[in-house]
Amino acid sequence: MEALELLLKILLLLDSLLLLAGLWRPVLVLWWLDYQNRLRVLQYYGTIWLVLAVCWLLLNILNS
């Protein structure tokens, strides 16, 4: 369980960095799309961030 928690923390940190970079310059993280904007950054990376955060919180609740 500790390895899974560490993996979720690393993925959450990486996604947070990509989210911030995408809010600064969307082309950095959405280079494969024809049209990049901050709303799409929030749609892609914000959704992933929320899913990872909920998984991490549920894992912490189950461990305690």
PDB file of N, CA and C in Angstrom:
ATOM      1  N   MET A   1       0.812  -1.198   0.000  1.00  0.00           N
ATOM      2  CA  MET A   1       0.000   0.000   0.000  1.00  0.00           C
ATOM      3  C   MET A   1       0.857   1.265   0.000  1.00  0.00           C
ATOM      4  N   GLU A   2       2.021   1.191   0.654  1.00  0.00           N
ATOM      5  CA  GLU A   2       2.888   2.365   0.695  1.00  0.00           C
ATOM      6  C   GLU A   2       3.430   2.690  -0.687  1.00  0.00           C
ATOM      7  N   ALA A   3       3.706   1.664  -1.475  1.00  0.00           N
ATOM      8  CA  ALA A   3       4.202   1.895  -2.835  1.00  0.00           C
ATOM      9  C   ALA A   3       3.129   2.559  -3.697  1.00  0.00           C
ATOM     10  N   LEU A   4       1.892   2.142  -3.528  1.00  0.00           N
ATOM     11  CA  LEU A   4       0.792   2.746  -4.281  1.00  0.00           C
ATOM     12  C   LEU A   4       0.590   4.203  -3.868  1.00  0.00           C
ATOM     13  N   GLU A   5       0.705   4.465  -2.576  1.00  0.00           N
ATOM     14  CA  GLU A   5       0.564   5.838  -2.095  1.00  0.00           C
ATOM     15  C   GLU A   5       1.690   6.720  -2.638  1.00  0.00           C
ATOM     16  N   LEU A   6       2.909   6.196  -2.671  1.00  0.00           N
ATOM     17  CA  LEU A   6       4.037   6.944  -3.224  1.00  0.00           C
ATOM     18  C   LEU A   6       3.844   7.201  -4.713  1.00  0.00           C
ATOM     19  N   LEU A   7       3.363   6.204  -5.434  1.00  0.00           N
ATOM     20  CA  LEU A   7       3.106   6.369  -6.867  1.00  0.00           C
ATOM     21  C   LEU A   7       2.047   7.442  -7.112  1.00  0.00           C
ATOM     22  N   LEU A   8       0.983   7.426  -6.326  1.00  0.00           N
ATOM     23  CA  LEU A   8      -0.064   8.441  -6.470  1.00  0.00           C
ATOM     24  C   LEU A   8       0.464   9.837  -6.154  1.00  0.00           C
ATOM     25  N   LYS A   9       1.320   9.956  -5.137  1.00  0.00           N
ATOM     26  CA  LYS A   9       1.899  11.256  -4.804  1.00  0.00           C
ATOM     27  C   LYS A   9       2.775  11.776  -5.942  1.00  0.00           C
ATOM     28  N   ILE A  10       3.588  10.895  -6.520  1.00  0.00           N
ATOM     29  CA  ILE A  10       4.465  11.304  -7.620  1.00  0.00           C
ATOM     30  C   ILE A  10       3.643  11.719  -8.830  1.00  0.00           C
ATOM     31  N   LEU A  11       2.623  10.936  -9.169  1.00  0.00           N
ATOM     32  CA  LEU A  11       1.775  11.280 -10.309  1.00  0.00           C
ATOM     33  C   LEU A  11       1.008  12.576 -10.064  1.00  0.00           C
ATOM     34  N   LEU A  12       0.563  12.783  -8.841  1.00  0.00           N
ATOM     35  CA  LEU A  12      -0.151  14.014  -8.490  1.00  0.00           C
ATOM     36  C   LEU A  12       0.774  15.224  -8.600  1.00  0.00           C
ATOM     37  N   LEU A  13       2.005  15.083  -8.147  1.00  0.00           N
ATOM     38  CA  LEU A  13       2.972  16.171  -8.258  1.00  0.00           C
ATOM     39  C   LEU A  13       3.301  16.465  -9.718  1.00  0.00           C
ATOM     40  N   LEU A  14       3.523  15.420 -10.509  1.00  0.00           N
ATOM     41  CA  LEU A  14       3.820  15.602 -11.930  1.00  0.00           C
ATOM     42  C   LEU A  14       2.656  16.267 -12.655  1.00  0.00           C
ATOM     43  N   ASP A  15       1.447  15.814 -12.368  1.00  0.00           N
ATOM     44  CA  ASP A  15       0.278  16.410 -13.005  1.00  0.00           C
ATOM     45  C   ASP A  15       0.090  17.861 -12.564  1.00  0.00           C
ATOM     46  N   SER A  16       0.399  18.159 -11.310  1.00  0.00           N
ATOM     47  CA  SER A  16       0.301  19.544 -10.838  1.00  0.00           C
ATOM     48  C   SER A  16       1.275  20.444 -11.590  1.00  0.00           C
ATOM     49  N   LEU A  17       2.494  19.951 -11.794  1.00  0.00           N
ATOM     50  CA  LEU A  17       3.478  20.736 -12.540  1.00  0.00           C
ATOM     51  C   LEU A  17       3.046  20.942 -13.984  1.00  0.00           C
ATOM     52  N   LEU A  18       2.522  19.890 -14.609  1.00  0.00           N
ATOM     53  CA  LEU A  18       2.051  20.015 -15.989  1.00  0.00           C
ATOM     54  C   LEU A  18       0.841  20.939 -16.082  1.00  0.00           C
ATOM     55  N   LEU A  19      -0.017  20.894 -15.086  1.00  0.00           N
ATOM     56  CA  LEU A  19      -1.187  21.781 -15.060  1.00  0.00           C
ATOM     57  C   LEU A  19      -0.757  23.242 -14.959  1.00  0.00           C
ATOM     58  N   LEU A  20       0.187  23.522 -14.073  1.00  0.00           N
ATOM     59  CA  LEU A  20       0.675  24.895 -13.943  1.00  0.00           C
ATOM     60  C   LEU A  20       1.397  25.357 -15.201  1.00  0.00           C
ATOM     61  N   ALA A  21       2.199  24.474 -15.790  1.00  0.00           N
ATOM     62  CA  ALA A  21       2.888  24.827 -17.035  1.00  0.00           C
ATOM     63  C   ALA A  21       1.878  25.077 -18.146  1.00  0.00           C
ATOM     64  N   GLY A  22       0.820  24.290 -18.183  1.00  0.00           N
ATOM     65  CA  GLY A  22      -0.203  24.466 -19.201  1.00  0.00           C
ATOM     66  C   GLY A  22      -1.025  25.721 -19.012  1.00  0.00           C
ATOM     67  N   LEU A  23      -1.213  26.134 -17.770  1.00  0.00           N
ATOM     68  CA  LEU A  23      -1.922  27.389 -17.532  1.00  0.00           C
ATOM     69  C   LEU A  23      -1.050  28.583 -17.913  1.00  0.00           C
ATOM     70  N   TRP A  24       0.254  28.410 -17.824  1.00  0.00           N
ATOM     71  CA  TRP A  24       1.167  29.469 -18.219  1.00  0.00           C
ATOM     72  C   TRP A  24       1.274  29.549 -19.741  1.00  0.00           C
ATOM     73  N   ARG A  25       1.581  28.398 -20.383  1.00  0.00           N
ATOM     74  CA  ARG A  25       1.668  28.324 -21.846  1.00  0.00           C
ATOM     75  C   ARG A  25       1.039  27.007 -22.290  1.00  0.00           C
ATOM     76  N   PRO A  26      -0.179  27.018 -22.745  1.00  0.00           N
ATOM     77  CA  PRO A  26      -0.894  25.792 -23.108  1.00  0.00           C
ATOM     78  C   PRO A  26      -0.194  24.943 -24.165  1.00  0.00           C
ATOM     79  N   VAL A  27       0.577  25.559 -25.036  1.00  0.00           N
ATOM     80  CA  VAL A  27       1.235  24.801 -26.098  1.00  0.00           C
ATOM     81  C   VAL A  27       2.283  23.833 -25.533  1.00  0.00           C
ATOM     82  N   LEU A  28       2.783  24.080 -24.326  1.00  0.00           N
ATOM     83  CA  LEU A  28       3.782  23.196 -23.728  1.00  0.00           C
ATOM     84  C   LEU A  28       3.224  21.807 -23.422  1.00  0.00           C
ATOM     85  N   VAL A  29       1.966  21.733 -23.046  1.00  0.00           N
ATOM     86  CA  VAL A  29       1.400  20.448 -22.640  1.00  0.00           C
ATOM     87  C   VAL A  29       0.344  19.914 -23.599  1.00  0.00           C
ATOM     88  N   LEU A  30      -0.136  20.749 -24.496  1.00  0.00           N
ATOM     89  CA  LEU A  30      -1.146  20.314 -25.475  1.00  0.00           C
ATOM     90  C   LEU A  30      -0.607  20.441 -26.898  1.00  0.00           C
ATOM     91  N   TRP A  31       0.639  20.057 -27.092  1.00  0.00           N
ATOM     92  CA  TRP A  31       1.296  20.236 -28.384  1.00  0.00           C
ATOM     93  C   TRP A  31       0.670  19.391 -29.480  1.00  0.00           C
ATOM     94  N   TRP A  32      -0.035  18.318 -29.151  1.00  0.00           N
ATOM     95  CA  TRP A  32      -0.593  17.424 -30.168  1.00  0.00           C
ATOM     96  C   TRP A  32      -1.934  17.917 -30.724  1.00  0.00           C
ATOM     97  N   LEU A  33      -2.531  18.910 -30.077  1.00  0.00           N
ATOM     98  CA  LEU A  33      -3.816  19.437 -30.539  1.00  0.00           C
ATOM     99  C   LEU A  33      -3.608  20.594 -31.514  1.00  0.00           C
ATOM    100  N   ASP A  34      -4.584  20.790 -32.393  1.00  0.00           N
ATOM    101  CA  ASP A  34      -4.508  21.912 -33.326  1.00  0.00           C
ATOM    102  C   ASP A  34      -4.767  23.244 -32.631  1.00  0.00           C
ATOM    103  N   TYR A  35      -5.618  23.219 -31.621  1.00  0.00           N
ATOM    104  CA  TYR A  35      -6.003  24.448 -30.933  1.00  0.00           C
ATOM    105  C   TYR A  35      -5.773  24.252 -29.442  1.00  0.00           C
ATOM    106  N   GLN A  36      -4.853  25.014 -28.874  1.00  0.00           N
ATOM    107  CA  GLN A  36      -4.540  24.887 -27.453  1.00  0.00           C
ATOM    108  C   GLN A  36      -5.039  26.128 -26.710  1.00  0.00           C
ATOM    109  N   ASN A  37      -5.741  25.900 -25.621  1.00  0.00           N
ATOM    110  CA  ASN A  37      -6.126  27.008 -24.750  1.00  0.00           C
ATOM    111  C   ASN A  37      -6.167  26.517 -23.303  1.00  0.00           C
ATOM    112  N   ARG A  38      -6.323  27.441 -22.385  1.00  0.00           N
ATOM    113  CA  ARG A  38      -6.254  27.100 -20.961  1.00  0.00           C
ATOM    114  C   ARG A  38      -7.442  26.259 -20.501  1.00  0.00           C
ATOM    115  N   LEU A  39      -8.576  26.420 -21.150  1.00  0.00           N
ATOM    116  CA  LEU A  39      -9.734  25.607 -20.791  1.00  0.00           C
ATOM    117  C   LEU A  39      -9.471  24.134 -21.086  1.00  0.00           C
ATOM    118  N   ARG A  40      -8.848  23.851 -22.204  1.00  0.00           N
ATOM    119  CA  ARG A  40      -8.516  22.455 -22.521  1.00  0.00           C
ATOM    120  C   ARG A  40      -7.472  21.895 -21.561  1.00  0.00           C
ATOM    121  N   VAL A  41      -6.543  22.736 -21.134  1.00  0.00           N
ATOM    122  CA  VAL A  41      -5.565  22.295 -20.134  1.00  0.00           C
ATOM    123  C   VAL A  41      -6.297  21.877 -18.869  1.00  0.00           C
ATOM    124  N   LEU A  42      -7.258  22.692 -18.439  1.00  0.00           N
ATOM    125  CA  LEU A  42      -8.035  22.342 -17.250  1.00  0.00           C
ATOM    126  C   LEU A  42      -8.871  21.089 -17.475  1.00  0.00           C
ATOM    127  N   GLN A  43      -9.397  20.905 -18.667  1.00  0.00           N
ATOM    128  CA  GLN A  43     -10.195  19.716 -18.950  1.00  0.00           C
ATOM    129  C   GLN A  43      -9.343  18.455 -18.884  1.00  0.00           C
ATOM    130  N   TYR A  44      -8.192  18.475 -19.511  1.00  0.00           N
ATOM    131  CA  TYR A  44      -7.343  17.286 -19.534  1.00  0.00           C
ATOM    132  C   TYR A  44      -6.640  17.068 -18.199  1.00  0.00           C
ATOM    133  N   TYR A  45      -5.810  18.025 -17.820  1.00  0.00           N
ATOM    134  CA  TYR A  45      -4.960  17.842 -16.648  1.00  0.00           C
ATOM    135  C   TYR A  45      -5.706  18.085 -15.338  1.00  0.00           C
ATOM    136  N   GLY A  46      -6.727  18.922 -15.349  1.00  0.00           N
ATOM    137  CA  GLY A  46      -7.531  19.129 -14.149  1.00  0.00           C
ATOM    138  C   GLY A  46      -8.340  17.896 -13.778  1.00  0.00           C
ATOM    139  N   THR A  47      -8.884  17.229 -14.787  1.00  0.00           N
ATOM    140  CA  THR A  47      -9.632  15.992 -14.539  1.00  0.00           C
ATOM    141  C   THR A  47      -8.717  14.903 -13.995  1.00  0.00           C
ATOM    142  N   ILE A  48      -7.547  14.768 -14.596  1.00  0.00           N
ATOM    143  CA  ILE A  48      -6.582  13.774 -14.113  1.00  0.00           C
ATOM    144  C   ILE A  48      -6.176  14.096 -12.681  1.00  0.00           C
ATOM    145  N   TRP A  49      -5.956  15.386 -12.387  1.00  0.00           N
ATOM    146  CA  TRP A  49      -5.570  15.796 -11.048  1.00  0.00           C
ATOM    147  C   TRP A  49      -6.657  15.444 -10.030  1.00  0.00           C
ATOM    148  N   LEU A  50      -7.904  15.705 -10.380  1.00  0.00           N
ATOM    149  CA  LEU A  50      -9.007  15.389  -9.464  1.00  0.00           C
ATOM    150  C   LEU A  50      -9.117  13.891  -9.205  1.00  0.00           C
ATOM    151  N   VAL A  51      -8.988  13.086 -10.248  1.00  0.00           N
ATOM    152  CA  VAL A  51      -9.068  11.628 -10.087  1.00  0.00           C
ATOM    153  C   VAL A  51      -7.936  11.130  -9.197  1.00  0.00           C
ATOM    154  N   LEU A  52      -6.716  11.605  -9.433  1.00  0.00           N
ATOM    155  CA  LEU A  52      -5.582  11.186  -8.608  1.00  0.00           C
ATOM    156  C   LEU A  52      -5.744  11.644  -7.163  1.00  0.00           C
ATOM    157  N   ALA A  53      -6.236  12.858  -6.956  1.00  0.00           N
ATOM    158  CA  ALA A  53      -6.419  13.371  -5.598  1.00  0.00           C
ATOM    159  C   ALA A  53      -7.473  12.563  -4.839  1.00  0.00           C
ATOM    160  N   VAL A  54      -8.560  12.223  -5.498  1.00  0.00           N
ATOM    161  CA  VAL A  54      -9.604  11.421  -4.850  1.00  0.00           C
ATOM    162  C   VAL A  54      -9.074  10.026  -4.527  1.00  0.00           C
ATOM    163  N   CYS A  55      -8.333   9.426  -5.444  1.00  0.00           N
ATOM    164  CA  CYS A  55      -7.748   8.102  -5.182  1.00  0.00           C
ATOM    165  C   CYS A  55      -6.790   8.154  -4.004  1.00  0.00           C
ATOM    166  N   TRP A  56      -5.967   9.191  -3.949  1.00  0.00           N
ATOM    167  CA  TRP A  56      -5.012   9.330  -2.856  1.00  0.00           C
ATOM    168  C   TRP A  56      -5.731   9.525  -1.520  1.00  0.00           C
ATOM    169  N   LEU A  57      -6.785  10.343  -1.513  1.00  0.00           N
ATOM    170  CA  LEU A  57      -7.547  10.551  -0.280  1.00  0.00           C
ATOM    171  C   LEU A  57      -8.254   9.272   0.167  1.00  0.00           C
ATOM    172  N   LEU A  58      -8.833   8.546  -0.778  1.00  0.00           N
ATOM    173  CA  LEU A  58      -9.488   7.282  -0.423  1.00  0.00           C
ATOM    174  C   LEU A  58      -8.491   6.271   0.118  1.00  0.00           C
ATOM    175  N   LEU A  59      -7.309   6.235  -0.462  1.00  0.00           N
ATOM    176  CA  LEU A  59      -6.275   5.324   0.021  1.00  0.00           C
ATOM    177  C   LEU A  59      -5.848   5.695   1.437  1.00  0.00           C
ATOM    178  N   ASN A  60      -5.741   6.981   1.724  1.00  0.00           N
ATOM    179  CA  ASN A  60      -5.389   7.415   3.079  1.00  0.00           C
ATOM    180  C   ASN A  60      -6.490   7.080   4.078  1.00  0.00           C
ATOM    181  N   ILE A  61      -7.736   7.213   3.670  1.00  0.00           N
ATOM    182  CA  ILE A  61      -8.851   6.882   4.562  1.00  0.00           C
ATOM    183  C   ILE A  61      -8.878   5.385   4.852  1.00  0.00           C
ATOM    184  N   LEU A  62      -8.629   4.575   3.827  1.00  0.00           N
ATOM    185  CA  LEU A  62      -8.640   3.127   4.017  1.00  0.00           C
ATOM    186  C   LEU A  62      -7.474   2.647   4.872  1.00  0.00           C
ATOM    187  N   ASN A  63      -6.339   3.335   4.816  1.00  0.00           N
ATOM    188  CA  ASN A  63      -5.173   2.935   5.601  1.00  0.00           C
ATOM    189  C   ASN A  63      -5.295   3.314   7.068  1.00  0.00           C
ATOM    190  N   SER A  64      -6.075   4.323   7.387  1.00  0.00           N
ATOM    191  CA  SER A  64      -6.151   4.766   8.787  1.00  0.00           C
ATOM    192  C   SER A  64      -7.211   4.046   9.574  1.00  0.00           C
TER     193      SER A  64
END
